[in-house]
mmCIF file with all atom_site columns, C-alpha atoms in Angstrom:
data_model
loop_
_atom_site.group_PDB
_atom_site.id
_atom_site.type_symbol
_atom_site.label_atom_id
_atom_site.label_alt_id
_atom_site.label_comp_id
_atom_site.label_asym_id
_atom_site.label_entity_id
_atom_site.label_seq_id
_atom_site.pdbx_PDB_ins_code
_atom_site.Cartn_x
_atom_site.Cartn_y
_atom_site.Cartn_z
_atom_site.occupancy
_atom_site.B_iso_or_equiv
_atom_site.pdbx_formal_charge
_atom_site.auth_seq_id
_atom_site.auth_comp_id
_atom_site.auth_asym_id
_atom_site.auth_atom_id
_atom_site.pdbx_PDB_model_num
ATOM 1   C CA . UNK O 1 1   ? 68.341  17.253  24.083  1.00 58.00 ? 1   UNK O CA 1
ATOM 2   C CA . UNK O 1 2   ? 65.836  20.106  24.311  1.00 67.00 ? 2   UNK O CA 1
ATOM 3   C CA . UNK O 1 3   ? 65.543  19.555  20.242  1.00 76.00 ? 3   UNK O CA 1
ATOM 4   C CA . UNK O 1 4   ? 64.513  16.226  20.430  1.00 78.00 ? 4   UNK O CA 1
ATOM 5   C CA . UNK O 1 5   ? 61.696  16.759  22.768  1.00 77.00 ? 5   UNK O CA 1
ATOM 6   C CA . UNK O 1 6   ? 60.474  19.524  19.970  1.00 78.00 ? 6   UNK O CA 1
ATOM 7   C CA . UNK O 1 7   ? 60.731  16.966  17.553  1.00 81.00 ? 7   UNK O CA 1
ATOM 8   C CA . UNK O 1 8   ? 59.022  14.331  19.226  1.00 75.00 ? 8   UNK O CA 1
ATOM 9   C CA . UNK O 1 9   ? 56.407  16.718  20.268  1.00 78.00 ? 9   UNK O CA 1
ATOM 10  C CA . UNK O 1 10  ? 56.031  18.248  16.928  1.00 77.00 ? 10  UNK O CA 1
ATOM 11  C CA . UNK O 1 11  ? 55.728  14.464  15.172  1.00 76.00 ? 11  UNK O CA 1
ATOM 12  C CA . UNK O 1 12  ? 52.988  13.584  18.070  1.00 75.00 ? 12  UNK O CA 1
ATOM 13  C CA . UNK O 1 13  ? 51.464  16.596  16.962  1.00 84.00 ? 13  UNK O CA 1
ATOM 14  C CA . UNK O 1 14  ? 51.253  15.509  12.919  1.00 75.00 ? 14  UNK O CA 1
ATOM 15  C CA . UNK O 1 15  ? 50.086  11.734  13.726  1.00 76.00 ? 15  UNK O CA 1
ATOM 16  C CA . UNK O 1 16  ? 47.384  12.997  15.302  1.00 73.00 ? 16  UNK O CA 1
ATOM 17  C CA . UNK O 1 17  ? 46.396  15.386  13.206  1.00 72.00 ? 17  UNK O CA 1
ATOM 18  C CA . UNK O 1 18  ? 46.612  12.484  10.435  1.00 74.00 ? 18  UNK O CA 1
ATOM 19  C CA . UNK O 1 19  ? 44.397  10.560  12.226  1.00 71.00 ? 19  UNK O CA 1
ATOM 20  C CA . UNK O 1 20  ? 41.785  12.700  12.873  1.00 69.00 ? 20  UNK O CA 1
ATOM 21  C CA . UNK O 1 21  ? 41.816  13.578  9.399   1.00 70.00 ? 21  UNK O CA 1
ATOM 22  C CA . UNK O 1 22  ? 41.383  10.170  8.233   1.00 70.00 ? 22  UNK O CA 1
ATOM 23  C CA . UNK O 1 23  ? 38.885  9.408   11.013  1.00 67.00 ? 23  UNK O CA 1
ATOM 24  C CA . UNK O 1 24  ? 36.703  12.238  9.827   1.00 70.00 ? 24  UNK O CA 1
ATOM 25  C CA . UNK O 1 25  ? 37.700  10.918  6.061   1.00 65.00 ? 25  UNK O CA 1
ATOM 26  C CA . UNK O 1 26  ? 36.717  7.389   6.472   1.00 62.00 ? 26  UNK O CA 1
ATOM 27  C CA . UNK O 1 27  ? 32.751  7.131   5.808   1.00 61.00 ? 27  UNK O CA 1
ATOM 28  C CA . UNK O 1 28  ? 33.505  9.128   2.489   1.00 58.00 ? 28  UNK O CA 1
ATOM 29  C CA . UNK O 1 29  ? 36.018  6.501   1.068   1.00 58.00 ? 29  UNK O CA 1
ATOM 30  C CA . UNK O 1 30  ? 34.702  4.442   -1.620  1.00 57.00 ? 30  UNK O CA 1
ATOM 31  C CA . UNK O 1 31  ? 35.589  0.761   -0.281  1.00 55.00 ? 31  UNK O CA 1
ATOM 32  C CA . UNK O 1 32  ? 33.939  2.319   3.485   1.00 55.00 ? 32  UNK O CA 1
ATOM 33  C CA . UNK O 1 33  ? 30.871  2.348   1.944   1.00 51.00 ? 33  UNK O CA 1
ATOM 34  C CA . UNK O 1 34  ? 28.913  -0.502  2.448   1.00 53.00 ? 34  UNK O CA 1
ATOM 35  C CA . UNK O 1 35  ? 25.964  -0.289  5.163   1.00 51.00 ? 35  UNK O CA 1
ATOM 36  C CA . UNK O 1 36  ? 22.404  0.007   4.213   1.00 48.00 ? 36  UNK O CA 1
ATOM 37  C CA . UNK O 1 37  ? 22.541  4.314   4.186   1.00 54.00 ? 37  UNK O CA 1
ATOM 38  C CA . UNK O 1 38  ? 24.955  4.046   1.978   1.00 56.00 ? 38  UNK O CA 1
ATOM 39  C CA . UNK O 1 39  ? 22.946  1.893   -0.544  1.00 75.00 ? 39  UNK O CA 1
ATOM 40  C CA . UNK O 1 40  ? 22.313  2.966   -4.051  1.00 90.00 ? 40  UNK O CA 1
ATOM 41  C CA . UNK O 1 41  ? 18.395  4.112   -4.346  1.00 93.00 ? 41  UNK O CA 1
ATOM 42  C CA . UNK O 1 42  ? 15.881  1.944   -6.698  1.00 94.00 ? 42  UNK O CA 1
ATOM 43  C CA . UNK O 1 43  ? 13.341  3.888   -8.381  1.00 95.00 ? 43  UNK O CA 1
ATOM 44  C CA . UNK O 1 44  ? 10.479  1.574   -8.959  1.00 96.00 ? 44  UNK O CA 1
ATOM 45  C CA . UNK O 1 45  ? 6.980   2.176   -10.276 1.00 96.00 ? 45  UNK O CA 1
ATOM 46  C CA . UNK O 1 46  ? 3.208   0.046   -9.442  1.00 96.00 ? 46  UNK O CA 1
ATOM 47  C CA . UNK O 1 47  ? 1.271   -0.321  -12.826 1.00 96.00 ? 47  UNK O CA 1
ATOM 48  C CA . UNK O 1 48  ? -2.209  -1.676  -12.383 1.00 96.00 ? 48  UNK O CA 1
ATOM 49  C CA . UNK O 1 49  ? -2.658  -3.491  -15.964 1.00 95.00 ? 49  UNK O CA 1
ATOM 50  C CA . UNK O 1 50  ? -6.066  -5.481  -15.147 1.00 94.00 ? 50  UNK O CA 1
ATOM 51  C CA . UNK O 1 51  ? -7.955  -5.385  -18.257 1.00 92.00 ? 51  UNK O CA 1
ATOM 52  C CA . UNK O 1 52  ? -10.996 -7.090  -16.625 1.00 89.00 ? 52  UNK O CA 1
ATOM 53  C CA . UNK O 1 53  ? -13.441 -4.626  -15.931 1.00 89.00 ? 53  UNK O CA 1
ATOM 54  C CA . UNK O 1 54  ? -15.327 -6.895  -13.155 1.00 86.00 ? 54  UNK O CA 1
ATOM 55  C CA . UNK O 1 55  ? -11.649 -7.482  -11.736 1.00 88.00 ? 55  UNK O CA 1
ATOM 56  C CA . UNK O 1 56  ? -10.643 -3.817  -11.703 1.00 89.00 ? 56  UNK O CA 1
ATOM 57  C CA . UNK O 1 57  ? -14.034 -3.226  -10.146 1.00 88.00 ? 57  UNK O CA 1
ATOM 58  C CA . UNK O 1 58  ? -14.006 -6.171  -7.743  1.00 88.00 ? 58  UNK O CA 1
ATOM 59  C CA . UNK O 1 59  ? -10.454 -6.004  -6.787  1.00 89.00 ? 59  UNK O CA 1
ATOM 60  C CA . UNK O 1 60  ? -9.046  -2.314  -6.461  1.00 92.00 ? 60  UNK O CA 1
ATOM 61  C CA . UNK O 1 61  ? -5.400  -1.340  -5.803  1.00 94.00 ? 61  UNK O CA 1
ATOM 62  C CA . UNK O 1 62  ? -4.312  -1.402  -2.584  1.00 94.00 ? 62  UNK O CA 1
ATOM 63  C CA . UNK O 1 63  ? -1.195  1.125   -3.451  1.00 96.00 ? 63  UNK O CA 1
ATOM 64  C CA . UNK O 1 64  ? 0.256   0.875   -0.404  1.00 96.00 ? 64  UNK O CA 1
ATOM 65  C CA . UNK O 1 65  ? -0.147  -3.062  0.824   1.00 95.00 ? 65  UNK O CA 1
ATOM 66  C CA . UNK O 1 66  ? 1.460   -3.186  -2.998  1.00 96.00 ? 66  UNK O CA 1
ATOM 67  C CA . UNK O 1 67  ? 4.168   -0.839  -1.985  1.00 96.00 ? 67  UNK O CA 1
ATOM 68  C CA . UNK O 1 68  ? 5.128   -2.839  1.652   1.00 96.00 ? 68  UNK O CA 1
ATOM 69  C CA . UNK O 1 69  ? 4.956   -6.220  -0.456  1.00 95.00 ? 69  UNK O CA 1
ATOM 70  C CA . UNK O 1 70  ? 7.406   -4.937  -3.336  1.00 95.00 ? 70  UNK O CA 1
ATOM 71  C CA . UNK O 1 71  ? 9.651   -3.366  -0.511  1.00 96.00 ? 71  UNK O CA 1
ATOM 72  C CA . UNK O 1 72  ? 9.833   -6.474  1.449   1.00 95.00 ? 72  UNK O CA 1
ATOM 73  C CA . UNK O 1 73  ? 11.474  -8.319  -2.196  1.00 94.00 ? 73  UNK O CA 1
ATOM 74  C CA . UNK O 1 74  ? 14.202  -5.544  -2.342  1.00 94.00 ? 74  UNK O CA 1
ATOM 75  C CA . UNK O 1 75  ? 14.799  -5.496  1.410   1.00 92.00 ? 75  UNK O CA 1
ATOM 76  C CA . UNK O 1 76  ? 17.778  -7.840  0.971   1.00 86.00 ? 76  UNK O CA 1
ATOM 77  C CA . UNK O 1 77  ? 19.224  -6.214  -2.093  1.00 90.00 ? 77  UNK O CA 1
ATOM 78  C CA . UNK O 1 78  ? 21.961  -3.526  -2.024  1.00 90.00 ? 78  UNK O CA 1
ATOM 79  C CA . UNK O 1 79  ? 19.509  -1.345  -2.824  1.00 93.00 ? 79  UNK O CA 1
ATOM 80  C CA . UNK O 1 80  ? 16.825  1.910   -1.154  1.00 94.00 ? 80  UNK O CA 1
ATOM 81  C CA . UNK O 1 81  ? 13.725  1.449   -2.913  1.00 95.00 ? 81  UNK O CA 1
ATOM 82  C CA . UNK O 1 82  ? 12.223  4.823   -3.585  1.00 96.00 ? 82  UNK O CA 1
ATOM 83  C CA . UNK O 1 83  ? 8.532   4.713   -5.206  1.00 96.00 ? 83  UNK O CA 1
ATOM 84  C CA . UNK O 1 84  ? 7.683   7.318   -8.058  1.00 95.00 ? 84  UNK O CA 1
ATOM 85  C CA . UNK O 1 85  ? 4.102   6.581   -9.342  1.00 94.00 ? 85  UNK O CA 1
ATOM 86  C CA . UNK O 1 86  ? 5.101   8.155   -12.539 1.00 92.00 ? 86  UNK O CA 1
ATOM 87  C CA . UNK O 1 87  ? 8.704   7.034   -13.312 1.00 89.00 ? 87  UNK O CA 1
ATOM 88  C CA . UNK O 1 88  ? 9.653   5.164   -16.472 1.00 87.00 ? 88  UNK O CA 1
ATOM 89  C CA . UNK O 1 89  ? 12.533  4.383   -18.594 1.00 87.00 ? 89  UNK O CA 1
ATOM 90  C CA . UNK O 1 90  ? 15.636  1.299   -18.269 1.00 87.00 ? 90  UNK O CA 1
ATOM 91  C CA . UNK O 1 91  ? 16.783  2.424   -14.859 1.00 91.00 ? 91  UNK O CA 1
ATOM 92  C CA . UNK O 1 92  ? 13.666  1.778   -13.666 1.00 95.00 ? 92  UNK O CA 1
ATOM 93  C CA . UNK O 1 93  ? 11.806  -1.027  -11.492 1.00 95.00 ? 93  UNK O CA 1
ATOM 94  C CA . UNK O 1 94  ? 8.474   -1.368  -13.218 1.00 96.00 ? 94  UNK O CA 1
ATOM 95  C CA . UNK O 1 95  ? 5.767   -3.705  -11.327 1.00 96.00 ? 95  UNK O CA 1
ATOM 96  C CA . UNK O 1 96  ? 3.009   -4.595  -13.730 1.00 96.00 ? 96  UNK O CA 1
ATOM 97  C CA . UNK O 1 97  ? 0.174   -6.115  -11.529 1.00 96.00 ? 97  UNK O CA 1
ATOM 98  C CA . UNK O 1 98  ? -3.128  -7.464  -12.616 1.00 95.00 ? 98  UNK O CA 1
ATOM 99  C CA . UNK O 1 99  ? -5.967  -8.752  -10.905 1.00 92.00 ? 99  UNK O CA 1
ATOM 100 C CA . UNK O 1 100 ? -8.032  -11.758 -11.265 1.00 86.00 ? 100 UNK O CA 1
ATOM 101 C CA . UNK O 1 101 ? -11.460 -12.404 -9.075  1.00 77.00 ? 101 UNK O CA 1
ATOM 102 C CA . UNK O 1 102 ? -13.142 -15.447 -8.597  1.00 70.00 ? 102 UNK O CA 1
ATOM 103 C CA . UNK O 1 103 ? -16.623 -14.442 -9.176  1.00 65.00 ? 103 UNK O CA 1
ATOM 104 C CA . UNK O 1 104 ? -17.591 -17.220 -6.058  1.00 66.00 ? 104 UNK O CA 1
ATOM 105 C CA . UNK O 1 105 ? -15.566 -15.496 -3.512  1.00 66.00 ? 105 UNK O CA 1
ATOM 106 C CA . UNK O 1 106 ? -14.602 -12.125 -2.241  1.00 70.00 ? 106 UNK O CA 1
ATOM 107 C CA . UNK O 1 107 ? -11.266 -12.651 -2.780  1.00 77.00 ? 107 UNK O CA 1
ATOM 108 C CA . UNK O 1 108 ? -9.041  -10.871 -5.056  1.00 84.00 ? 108 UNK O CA 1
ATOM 109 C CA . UNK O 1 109 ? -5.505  -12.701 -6.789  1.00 89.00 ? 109 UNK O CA 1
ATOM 110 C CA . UNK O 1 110 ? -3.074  -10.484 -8.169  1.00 92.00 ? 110 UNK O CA 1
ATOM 111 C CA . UNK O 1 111 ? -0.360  -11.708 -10.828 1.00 94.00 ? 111 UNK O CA 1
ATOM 112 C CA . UNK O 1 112 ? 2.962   -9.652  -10.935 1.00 96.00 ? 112 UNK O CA 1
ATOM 113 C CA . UNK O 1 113 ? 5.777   -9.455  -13.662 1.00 96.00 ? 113 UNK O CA 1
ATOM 114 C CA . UNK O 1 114 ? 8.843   -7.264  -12.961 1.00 95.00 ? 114 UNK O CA 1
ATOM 115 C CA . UNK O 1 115 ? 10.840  -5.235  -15.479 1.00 95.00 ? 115 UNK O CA 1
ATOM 116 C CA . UNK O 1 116 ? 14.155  -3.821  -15.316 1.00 95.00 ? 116 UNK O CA 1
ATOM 117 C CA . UNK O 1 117 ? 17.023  -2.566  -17.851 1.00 91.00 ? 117 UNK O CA 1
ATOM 118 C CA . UNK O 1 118 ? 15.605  -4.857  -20.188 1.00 90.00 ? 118 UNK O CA 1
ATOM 119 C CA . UNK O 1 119 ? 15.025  -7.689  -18.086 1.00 92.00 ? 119 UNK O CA 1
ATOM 120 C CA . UNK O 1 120 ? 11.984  -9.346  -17.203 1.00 94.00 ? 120 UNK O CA 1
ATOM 121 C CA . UNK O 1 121 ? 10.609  -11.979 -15.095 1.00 94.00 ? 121 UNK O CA 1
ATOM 122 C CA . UNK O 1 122 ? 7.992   -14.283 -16.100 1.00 94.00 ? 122 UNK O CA 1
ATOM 123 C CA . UNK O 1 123 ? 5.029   -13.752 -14.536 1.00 94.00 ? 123 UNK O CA 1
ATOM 124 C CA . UNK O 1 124 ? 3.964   -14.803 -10.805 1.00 94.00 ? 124 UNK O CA 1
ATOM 125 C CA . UNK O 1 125 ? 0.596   -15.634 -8.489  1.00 92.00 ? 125 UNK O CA 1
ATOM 126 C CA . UNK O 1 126 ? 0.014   -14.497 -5.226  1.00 90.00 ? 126 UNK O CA 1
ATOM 127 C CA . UNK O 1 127 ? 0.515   -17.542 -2.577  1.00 87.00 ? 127 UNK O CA 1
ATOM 128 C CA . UNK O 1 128 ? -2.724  -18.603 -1.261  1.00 80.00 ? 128 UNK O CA 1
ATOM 129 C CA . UNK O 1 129 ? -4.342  -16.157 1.499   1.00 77.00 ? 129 UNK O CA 1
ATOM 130 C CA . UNK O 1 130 ? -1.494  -13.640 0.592   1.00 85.00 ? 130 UNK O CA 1
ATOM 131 C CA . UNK O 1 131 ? -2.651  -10.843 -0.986  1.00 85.00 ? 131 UNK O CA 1
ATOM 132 C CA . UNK O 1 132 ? 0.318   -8.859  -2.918  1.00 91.00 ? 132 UNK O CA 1
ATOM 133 C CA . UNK O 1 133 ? 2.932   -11.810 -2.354  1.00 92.00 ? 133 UNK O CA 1
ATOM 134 C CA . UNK O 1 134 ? 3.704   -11.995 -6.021  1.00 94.00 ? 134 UNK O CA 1
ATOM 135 C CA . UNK O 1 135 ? 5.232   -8.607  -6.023  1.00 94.00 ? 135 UNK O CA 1
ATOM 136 C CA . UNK O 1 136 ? 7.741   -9.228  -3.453  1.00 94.00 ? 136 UNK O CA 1
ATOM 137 C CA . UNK O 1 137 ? 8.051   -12.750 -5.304  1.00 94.00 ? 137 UNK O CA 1
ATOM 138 C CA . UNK O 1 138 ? 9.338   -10.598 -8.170  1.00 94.00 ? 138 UNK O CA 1
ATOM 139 C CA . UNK O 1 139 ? 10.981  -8.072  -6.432  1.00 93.00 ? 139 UNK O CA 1
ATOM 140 C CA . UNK O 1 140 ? 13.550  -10.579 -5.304  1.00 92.00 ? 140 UNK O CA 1
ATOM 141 C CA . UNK O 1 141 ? 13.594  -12.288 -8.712  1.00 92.00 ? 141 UNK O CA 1
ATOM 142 C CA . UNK O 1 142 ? 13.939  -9.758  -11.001 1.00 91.00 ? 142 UNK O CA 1
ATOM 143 C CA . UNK O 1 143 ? 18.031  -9.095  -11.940 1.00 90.00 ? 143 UNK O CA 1
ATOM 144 C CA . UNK O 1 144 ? 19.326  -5.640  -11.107 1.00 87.00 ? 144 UNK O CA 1
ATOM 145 C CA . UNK O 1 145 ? 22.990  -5.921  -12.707 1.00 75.00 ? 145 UNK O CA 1
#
């Protein structure tokens, strides 16, 4: 009788051991991994290509409005955007922005065109009164298989 207390003590013991264990295991199994921290990051890049030299003048990069825009395009992607004003190569988001003025108005219109792993999305206008809109435009178009 006294042995099968042991037992049953000594098997209480194990389960719960086990499940700790696979408690503590649990965030670092593959198929548990599926909240935003656990997203894969996104390099991408900001390229100013605005050839007009009264545009670039007129209209200067706003870096960081241009950052906040592309981030809000990715926000619903599997993905943790991660800016690098240098980066380059196929595993890379590239924005290519340009900038057109309207020499009657203050205003500035910038065009975007995303690229990634050899994809490309044609290009895209800022909505009216919304400066940067075209990059989140192709943030969220742009194909990231």
């Amino acid at each position: 009788m006294a042995g099968d207390g042991v037992r049953a003590l000594g098997a209480l013991i194990v389960a719960a051991g086990l499940g700790l264990g696979a408690a503590k295991a649990a965030p670092y199994l593959p198929w548990a991994q599926t909240g935003p921290e656990q997203s894969a990051e996104l390099v991408y890049t900001i390229i100013n290509m605005t050839e007009d030299y009264d545009a670039l003048a007129r209209c200067p990069l706003d870096i960081d409005e241009a950052r906040s825009a592309a981030e809000a395009g990715l926000a619903r992607r599997p993905v943790k955007p991660v800016y690098s004003p240098i980066a380059d190569g196929p595993g890379v988001l590239v924005h290519e922005v340009a900038a057109i003025s309207a020499p009657d108005t203050a205003s500035c219109q910038w065009t975007s065109q995303a690229r990634y792993g050899g994809g490309v999305t044609a290009p895209v206008s800022d909505r009216h009164g919304r400066p940067y809109s075209s990059l989140a435009r192709a943030s969220r178009d742009i194909a990231l298989d």
